[in-house]
mmCIF file of C-alpha atoms in Angstrom:
data_model
loop_
_atom_site.group_PDB
_atom_site.id
_atom_site.type_symbol
_atom_site.label_atom_id
_atom_site.label_comp_id
_atom_site.label_asym_id
_atom_site.label_seq_id
_atom_site.Cartn_x
_atom_site.Cartn_y
_atom_site.Cartn_z
ATOM 1 C CA UNK K 24 128.199 104.190 166.530
ATOM 2 C CA UNK K 25 128.117 101.271 168.600
ATOM 3 C CA UNK K 26 131.216 99.621 170.195
ATOM 4 C CA UNK K 27 130.742 96.019 171.620
ATOM 5 C CA UNK K 28 132.860 93.071 172.539
ATOM 6 C CA UNK K 29 133.607 90.502 175.296
ATOM 7 C CA UNK K 30 136.952 92.308 176.189
ATOM 8 C CA UNK K 31 136.665 95.690 178.065
ATOM 9 C CA UNK K 32 140.129 96.352 177.744
ATOM 10 C CA UNK K 33 140.059 95.946 174.033
ATOM 11 C CA UNK K 34 136.944 98.235 173.872
ATOM 12 C CA UNK K 35 138.629 101.083 175.700
ATOM 13 C CA UNK K 36 141.668 100.941 173.423
ATOM 14 C CA UNK K 37 139.341 101.036 170.164
ATOM 15 C CA UNK K 38 137.329 104.057 171.706
ATOM 16 C CA UNK K 39 140.773 105.973 172.413
ATOM 17 C CA UNK K 40 142.025 105.064 168.801
ATOM 18 C CA UNK K 41 138.718 106.491 167.350
ATOM 19 C CA UNK K 42 138.804 109.653 169.641
ATOM 20 C CA UNK K 43 142.321 110.327 168.310
ATOM 21 C CA UNK K 44 141.070 110.447 164.697
ATOM 22 C CA UNK K 45 137.468 111.937 165.245
ATOM 23 C CA UNK K 46 135.778 114.569 167.507
ATOM 24 C CA UNK K 47 133.482 112.066 169.597
ATOM 25 C CA UNK K 48 132.411 111.312 173.116
ATOM 26 C CA UNK K 49 131.326 108.094 174.897
ATOM 27 C CA UNK K 50 127.525 108.040 175.923
ATOM 28 C CA UNK K 51 128.097 105.131 178.239
ATOM 29 C CA UNK K 52 125.978 101.874 178.251
ATOM 30 C CA UNK K 53 123.750 101.377 175.416
ATOM 31 C CA UNK K 54 120.036 102.492 175.960
ATOM 32 C CA UNK K 55 118.712 103.992 172.707
ATOM 33 C CA UNK K 56 119.903 103.872 169.267
ATOM 34 C CA UNK K 57 118.138 104.808 165.917
ATOM 35 C CA UNK K 58 114.614 104.635 167.500
ATOM 36 C CA UNK K 59 115.341 101.203 169.279
ATOM 37 C CA UNK K 60 115.360 101.084 173.029
ATOM 38 C CA UNK K 61 117.592 98.529 174.937
ATOM 39 C CA UNK K 62 116.934 97.280 178.316
ATOM 40 C CA UNK K 63 120.091 95.218 179.753
ATOM 41 C CA UNK K 64 119.418 92.618 182.547
ATOM 42 C CA UNK K 65 120.844 89.321 183.717
ATOM 43 C CA UNK K 66 118.273 87.516 181.540
ATOM 44 C CA UNK K 67 119.678 89.318 178.291
ATOM 45 C CA UNK K 68 118.988 92.402 176.283
ATOM 46 C CA UNK K 69 115.529 93.365 175.436
ATOM 47 C CA UNK K 70 115.028 95.318 172.113
ATOM 48 C CA UNK K 71 111.870 97.151 171.710
ATOM 49 C CA UNK K 72 110.646 100.381 170.337
ATOM 50 C CA UNK K 73 108.138 101.754 173.009
ATOM 51 C CA UNK K 74 108.754 105.439 172.450
ATOM 52 C CA UNK K 75 108.669 105.017 168.502
ATOM 53 C CA UNK K 76 105.367 103.120 168.759
ATOM 54 C CA UNK K 77 103.703 105.657 171.084
ATOM 55 C CA UNK K 78 104.671 108.481 169.046
ATOM 56 C CA UNK K 79 103.256 106.791 166.030
ATOM 57 C CA UNK K 80 100.022 105.991 167.788
ATOM 58 C CA UNK K 81 99.757 109.937 168.775
ATOM 59 C CA UNK K 82 100.620 110.879 165.320
ATOM 60 C CA UNK K 83 97.656 109.075 163.734
ATOM 61 C CA UNK K 84 95.357 110.044 166.354
ATOM 62 C CA UNK K 85 94.714 106.774 168.229
ATOM 63 C CA UNK K 86 95.624 107.413 171.663
ATOM 64 C CA UNK K 87 92.088 106.873 173.026
ATOM 65 C CA UNK K 88 91.278 103.984 170.528
ATOM 66 C CA UNK K 89 90.821 100.362 171.934
ATOM 67 C CA UNK K 90 93.680 98.148 170.869
ATOM 68 C CA UNK K 91 93.182 95.338 168.250
ATOM 69 C CA UNK K 92 93.822 91.840 169.108
ATOM 70 C CA UNK K 93 95.379 90.741 165.721
ATOM 71 C CA UNK K 94 97.112 92.821 163.143
ATOM 72 C CA UNK K 95 95.044 91.952 160.165
ATOM 73 C CA UNK K 96 91.585 90.179 159.514
ATOM 74 C CA UNK K 97 92.506 86.698 158.134
ATOM 75 C CA UNK K 98 89.430 86.856 155.749
ATOM 76 C CA UNK K 99 90.093 90.327 154.220
ATOM 77 C CA UNK K 100 90.693 90.778 150.522
ATOM 78 C CA UNK K 101 92.516 93.874 149.374
ATOM 79 C CA UNK K 102 92.450 94.872 145.904
ATOM 80 C CA UNK K 103 94.372 97.500 143.757
ATOM 81 C CA UNK K 104 92.824 100.178 141.671
ATOM 82 C CA UNK K 105 93.754 98.498 138.376
ATOM 83 C CA UNK K 106 91.991 95.492 139.528
ATOM 84 C CA UNK K 107 88.948 97.605 140.272
ATOM 85 C CA UNK K 108 89.034 99.229 136.879
ATOM 86 C CA UNK K 109 88.949 95.860 135.410
ATOM 87 C CA UNK K 110 86.147 94.587 137.454
ATOM 88 C CA UNK K 111 83.966 97.496 136.915
ATOM 89 C CA UNK K 112 84.915 98.346 133.290
ATOM 90 C CA UNK K 113 81.307 97.807 132.153
ATOM 91 C CA UNK K 114 79.828 100.049 134.928
ATOM 92 C CA UNK K 115 79.594 103.870 134.939
ATOM 93 C CA UNK K 116 82.378 104.575 137.303
ATOM 94 C CA UNK K 117 84.427 102.300 139.628
ATOM 95 C CA UNK K 118 84.039 103.333 143.379
ATOM 96 C CA UNK K 119 87.237 103.334 145.075
ATOM 97 C CA UNK K 120 87.857 106.322 147.476
ATOM 98 C CA UNK K 121 91.472 107.221 147.011
ATOM 99 C CA UNK K 122 93.601 108.837 149.856
ATOM 100 C CA UNK K 123 96.565 110.854 150.279
ATOM 101 C CA UNK K 124 99.464 108.840 149.002
ATOM 102 C CA UNK K 125 102.206 110.463 150.969
ATOM 103 C CA UNK K 126 100.377 109.950 154.097
ATOM 104 C CA UNK K 127 99.804 106.179 153.462
ATOM 105 C CA UNK K 128 103.464 105.797 152.356
ATOM 106 C CA UNK K 129 104.869 107.477 155.486
ATOM 107 C CA UNK K 130 102.616 105.250 157.653
ATOM 108 C CA UNK K 131 103.813 101.996 155.911
ATOM 109 C CA UNK K 132 107.438 103.307 156.088
ATOM 110 C CA UNK K 133 107.028 103.600 159.817
ATOM 111 C CA UNK K 134 105.296 100.113 160.169
ATOM 112 C CA UNK K 135 108.224 98.644 158.161
ATOM 113 C CA UNK K 136 110.597 100.152 160.577
ATOM 114 C CA UNK K 137 108.723 98.548 163.553
ATOM 115 C CA UNK K 138 109.369 95.125 161.760
ATOM 116 C CA UNK K 139 112.581 95.185 163.508
ATOM 117 C CA UNK K 140 110.984 94.381 166.818
ATOM 118 C CA UNK K 141 107.567 93.002 165.827
ATOM 119 C CA UNK K 142 107.953 89.915 163.580
ATOM 120 C CA UNK K 143 104.105 89.343 164.091
ATOM 121 C CA UNK K 144 103.360 92.354 161.827
ATOM 122 C CA UNK K 145 105.638 91.204 159.154
ATOM 123 C CA UNK K 146 102.931 89.573 157.081
ATOM 124 C CA UNK K 147 100.576 92.556 157.389
ATOM 125 C CA UNK K 148 103.263 95.085 156.232
ATOM 126 C CA UNK K 149 104.169 92.769 153.390
ATOM 127 C CA UNK K 150 100.497 92.856 152.053
ATOM 128 C CA UNK K 151 99.959 96.761 152.616
ATOM 129 C CA UNK K 152 103.306 97.445 150.746
ATOM 130 C CA UNK K 153 101.852 96.255 147.690
ATOM 131 C CA UNK K 154 99.589 99.443 147.364
ATOM 132 C CA UNK K 155 102.042 102.361 147.773
ATOM 133 C CA UNK K 156 101.207 103.522 144.265
ATOM 134 C CA UNK K 157 97.523 104.065 144.525
ATOM 135 C CA UNK K 158 96.370 103.346 148.019
ATOM 136 C CA UNK K 159 92.517 103.393 148.807
ATOM 137 C CA UNK K 160 90.600 104.034 151.954
ATOM 138 C CA UNK K 161 90.513 100.238 152.687
ATOM 139 C CA UNK K 162 94.087 100.007 152.661
ATOM 140 C CA UNK K 163 94.529 102.877 155.094
ATOM 141 C CA UNK K 164 91.972 101.298 157.477
ATOM 142 C CA UNK K 165 93.823 98.052 157.486
ATOM 143 C CA UNK K 166 97.134 99.904 158.132
ATOM 144 C CA UNK K 167 95.519 101.701 161.052
ATOM 145 C CA UNK K 168 94.367 98.461 162.437
ATOM 146 C CA UNK K 169 98.012 97.342 162.660
ATOM 147 C CA UNK K 170 98.746 100.452 164.639
ATOM 148 C CA UNK K 171 95.807 99.728 166.876
ATOM 149 C CA UNK K 172 97.289 96.065 167.345
ATOM 150 C CA UNK K 173 100.665 97.692 168.371
ATOM 151 C CA UNK K 174 98.908 99.707 171.091
ATOM 152 C CA UNK K 175 98.267 96.389 172.717
ATOM 153 C CA UNK K 176 101.670 95.903 174.163
ATOM 154 C CA UNK K 177 103.996 98.955 172.723
ATOM 155 C CA UNK K 178 107.001 97.673 174.865
ATOM 156 C CA UNK K 179 106.884 94.185 173.519
ATOM 157 C CA UNK K 180 109.980 93.446 171.611
ATOM 158 C CA UNK K 181 112.895 90.796 171.057
ATOM 159 C CA UNK K 182 114.766 89.267 173.843
ATOM 160 C CA UNK K 183 118.445 88.429 173.123
ATOM 161 C CA UNK K 184 119.002 85.781 175.712
ATOM 162 C CA UNK K 185 122.230 86.023 177.971
ATOM 163 C CA UNK K 186 122.124 82.086 177.519
ATOM 164 C CA UNK K 187 122.939 80.532 174.227
ATOM 165 C CA UNK K 188 123.789 76.960 173.301
ATOM 166 C CA UNK K 189 125.351 78.158 169.877
ATOM 167 C CA UNK K 190 122.725 76.081 168.057
ATOM 168 C CA UNK K 191 120.961 77.759 165.135
ATOM 169 C CA UNK K 192 117.233 76.518 164.384
ATOM 170 C CA UNK K 193 115.069 77.641 161.623
ATOM 171 C CA UNK K 194 111.441 77.346 160.684
ATOM 172 C CA UNK K 195 109.904 77.685 157.388
ATOM 173 C CA UNK K 196 106.508 77.840 155.915
ATOM 174 C CA UNK K 197 104.381 79.215 153.084
ATOM 175 C CA UNK K 198 100.854 80.405 152.407
ATOM 176 C CA UNK K 199 99.784 78.978 148.947
ATOM 177 C CA UNK K 200 98.170 81.361 146.415
ATOM 178 C CA UNK K 201 97.329 83.954 149.166
ATOM 179 C CA UNK K 202 97.670 87.084 147.160
ATOM 180 C CA UNK K 203 94.011 87.867 145.677
ATOM 181 C CA UNK K 204 95.394 89.866 142.944
ATOM 182 C CA UNK K 205 98.170 87.508 141.360
ATOM 183 C CA UNK K 206 97.458 84.286 143.210
ATOM 184 C CA UNK K 207 101.213 84.160 144.184
ATOM 185 C CA UNK K 208 102.289 82.671 147.436
ATOM 186 C CA UNK K 209 103.960 84.084 150.401
ATOM 187 C CA UNK K 210 107.277 82.728 151.904
ATOM 188 C CA UNK K 211 107.683 82.934 155.753
ATOM 189 C CA UNK K 212 110.676 82.006 157.988
ATOM 190 C CA UNK K 213 112.126 82.704 161.209
ATOM 191 C CA UNK K 214 115.684 81.770 162.487
ATOM 192 C CA UNK K 215 116.778 81.598 166.247
ATOM 193 C CA UNK K 216 120.230 81.349 167.847
ATOM 194 C CA UNK K 217 119.719 79.440 170.909
ATOM 195 C CA UNK K 218 116.506 81.100 172.467
ATOM 196 C CA UNK K 219 117.076 84.420 170.591
ATOM 197 C CA UNK K 220 115.298 85.314 167.519
ATOM 198 C CA UNK K 221 117.809 86.729 164.977
ATOM 199 C CA UNK K 222 116.130 86.747 161.430
ATOM 200 C CA UNK K 223 112.580 86.722 160.055
ATOM 201 C CA UNK K 224 110.929 87.472 156.868
ATOM 202 C CA UNK K 225 107.407 87.386 154.985
ATOM 203 C CA UNK K 226 107.784 87.939 151.199
ATOM 204 C CA UNK K 227 105.604 87.296 148.323
ATOM 205 C CA UNK K 228 107.214 84.667 145.714
ATOM 206 C CA UNK K 229 108.164 86.047 142.385
ATOM 207 C CA UNK K 230 106.129 83.425 140.417
ATOM 208 C CA UNK K 231 102.735 81.595 140.549
ATOM 209 C CA UNK K 232 102.823 78.007 141.501
ATOM 210 C CA UNK K 233 100.349 75.527 140.768
ATOM 211 C CA UNK K 234 101.457 73.149 143.423
ATOM 212 C CA UNK K 235 101.402 73.776 147.077
ATOM 213 C CA UNK K 236 104.660 71.295 147.595
ATOM 214 C CA UNK K 237 106.498 73.730 145.054
ATOM 215 C CA UNK K 238 105.737 76.636 147.184
ATOM 216 C CA UNK K 239 106.815 74.976 150.489
ATOM 217 C CA UNK K 240 109.962 73.864 148.851
ATOM 218 C CA UNK K 241 110.726 77.432 147.640
ATOM 219 C CA UNK K 242 110.113 78.519 151.085
ATOM 220 C CA UNK K 243 112.806 76.057 152.392
ATOM 221 C CA UNK K 244 115.251 77.081 149.645
ATOM 222 C CA UNK K 245 114.901 80.800 150.833
ATOM 223 C CA UNK K 246 115.407 79.935 154.336
ATOM 224 C CA UNK K 247 118.499 77.744 153.556
ATOM 225 C CA UNK K 248 119.830 80.706 151.530
ATOM 226 C CA UNK K 249 119.506 82.944 154.489
ATOM 227 C CA UNK K 250 121.189 80.431 156.761
ATOM 228 C CA UNK K 251 124.120 80.329 154.346
ATOM 229 C CA UNK K 252 124.621 84.018 154.665
ATOM 230 C CA UNK K 253 124.159 83.992 158.496
ATOM 231 C CA UNK K 254 126.727 81.191 158.894
ATOM 232 C CA UNK K 255 129.191 82.831 156.706
ATOM 233 C CA UNK K 256 128.753 86.202 158.898
ATOM 234 C CA UNK K 257 129.092 84.355 162.193
ATOM 235 C CA UNK K 258 132.291 82.552 160.953
ATOM 236 C CA UNK K 259 133.835 86.070 159.948
ATOM 237 C CA UNK K 260 133.322 87.126 163.633
ATOM 238 C CA UNK K 261 134.728 83.836 164.853
ATOM 239 C CA UNK K 262 131.675 82.534 166.520
ATOM 240 C CA UNK K 263 131.426 79.022 167.014
ATOM 241 C CA UNK K 264 128.266 77.490 166.047
ATOM 242 C CA UNK K 265 126.937 73.877 166.084
ATOM 243 C CA UNK K 266 126.316 71.915 163.107
ATOM 244 C CA UNK K 267 124.245 70.724 161.450
ATOM 245 C CA UNK K 268 121.663 73.381 161.533
ATOM 246 C CA UNK K 269 118.152 72.296 162.187
ATOM 247 C CA UNK K 270 115.640 73.385 159.663
ATOM 248 C CA UNK K 271 111.744 72.623 160.366
ATOM 249 C CA UNK K 272 109.005 72.463 157.882
ATOM 250 C CA UNK K 273 105.447 71.181 157.981
ATOM 251 C CA UNK K 274 105.382 69.900 154.417
ATOM 252 C CA UNK K 275 106.130 66.192 154.427
ATOM 253 C CA UNK K 276 106.440 66.142 150.575
ATOM 254 C CA UNK K 277 108.975 68.917 150.675
ATOM 255 C CA UNK K 278 111.082 67.131 153.271
ATOM 256 C CA UNK K 279 110.932 63.959 151.031
ATOM 257 C CA UNK K 280 112.054 65.923 147.980
ATOM 258 C CA UNK K 281 115.019 67.409 150.021
ATOM 259 C CA UNK K 282 115.987 63.700 151.085
ATOM 260 C CA UNK K 283 115.271 61.884 147.830
ATOM 261 C CA UNK K 284 118.329 62.030 145.375
ATOM 262 C CA UNK K 285 116.257 60.949 142.426
ATOM 263 C CA UNK K 286 114.489 63.275 140.187
ATOM 264 C CA UNK K 287 111.350 62.778 138.378
ATOM 265 C CA UNK K 288 109.125 64.814 135.941
ATOM 266 C CA UNK K 289 107.009 66.417 138.765
ATOM 267 C CA UNK K 290 109.913 68.363 140.264
ATOM 268 C CA UNK K 291 112.004 69.345 137.298
ATOM 269 C CA UNK K 292 110.624 72.958 137.519
ATOM 270 C CA UNK K 293 112.368 73.270 141.015
ATOM 271 C CA UNK K 294 115.431 71.489 140.132
ATOM 272 C CA UNK K 295 117.702 74.360 140.880
ATOM 273 C CA UNK K 296 116.286 74.732 144.447
ATOM 274 C CA UNK K 297 116.729 70.933 144.715
ATOM 275 C CA UNK K 298 120.374 70.935 144.008
ATOM 276 C CA UNK K 299 120.952 73.924 146.150
ATOM 277 C CA UNK K 300 119.477 72.418 149.337
ATOM 278 C CA UNK K 301 120.973 69.091 148.915
ATOM 279 C CA UNK K 302 124.405 70.685 148.253
ATOM 280 C CA UNK K 303 124.057 72.438 151.536
ATOM 281 C CA UNK K 304 122.925 69.233 153.167
ATOM 282 C CA UNK K 305 126.019 67.398 152.168
#
């Protein structure tokens, strides 16, 4: 259990109240919790998973392997077994060496846990998670490349800065039709409070879009939805935040749709998202 706050007297009273009801002891200043290490300094709190990362590298036998410079090759096209069956249905036998499913699922589960301190592998783990049912050798090779990338700087993590201006800033983007199997797009966003990164995600969209503008706008809608939740949570803990919140997008068309109050035929299919974002803007 973590107990935190700005009032030391209140923290001590809370600990005494808990000790009267439960058998427990204080472990002092926070240093290690659920595989996450904390380094506290005047600059802020650094959250990292060095031990967890090094243990994973040793477990997969990559202690002496040279680190990779990127988590995934931008040009790689991963396919599923069913896709291979369809492509090779007129051939004698499809060639896709299958691997131990449990080992692959265990590795991806550990990489997903490392997402908490490594936003730069979120896109890679999102792709690899699609092949948990019937993984192939090619999928495992890409997953091991992510491990090699983590070896580059195992202590790299998230810095929660001690200086904050209580300004929340969000950045959103989308990769149009990036999934080679379904041609669905991927939404990506990150949210900062002052200088500190507090939320991020890379997730495949649920439907196929024929328009890149639609994809970018859906990404904006997902980001605004996350912001609404975050602001509600911060309000409950009585944190004072500056409004309005700044949301950045590199799609001029999506920004114009958010600002334009007039609907036309071309954006009727994203009308719900339009209403949602404009309501929040108001």
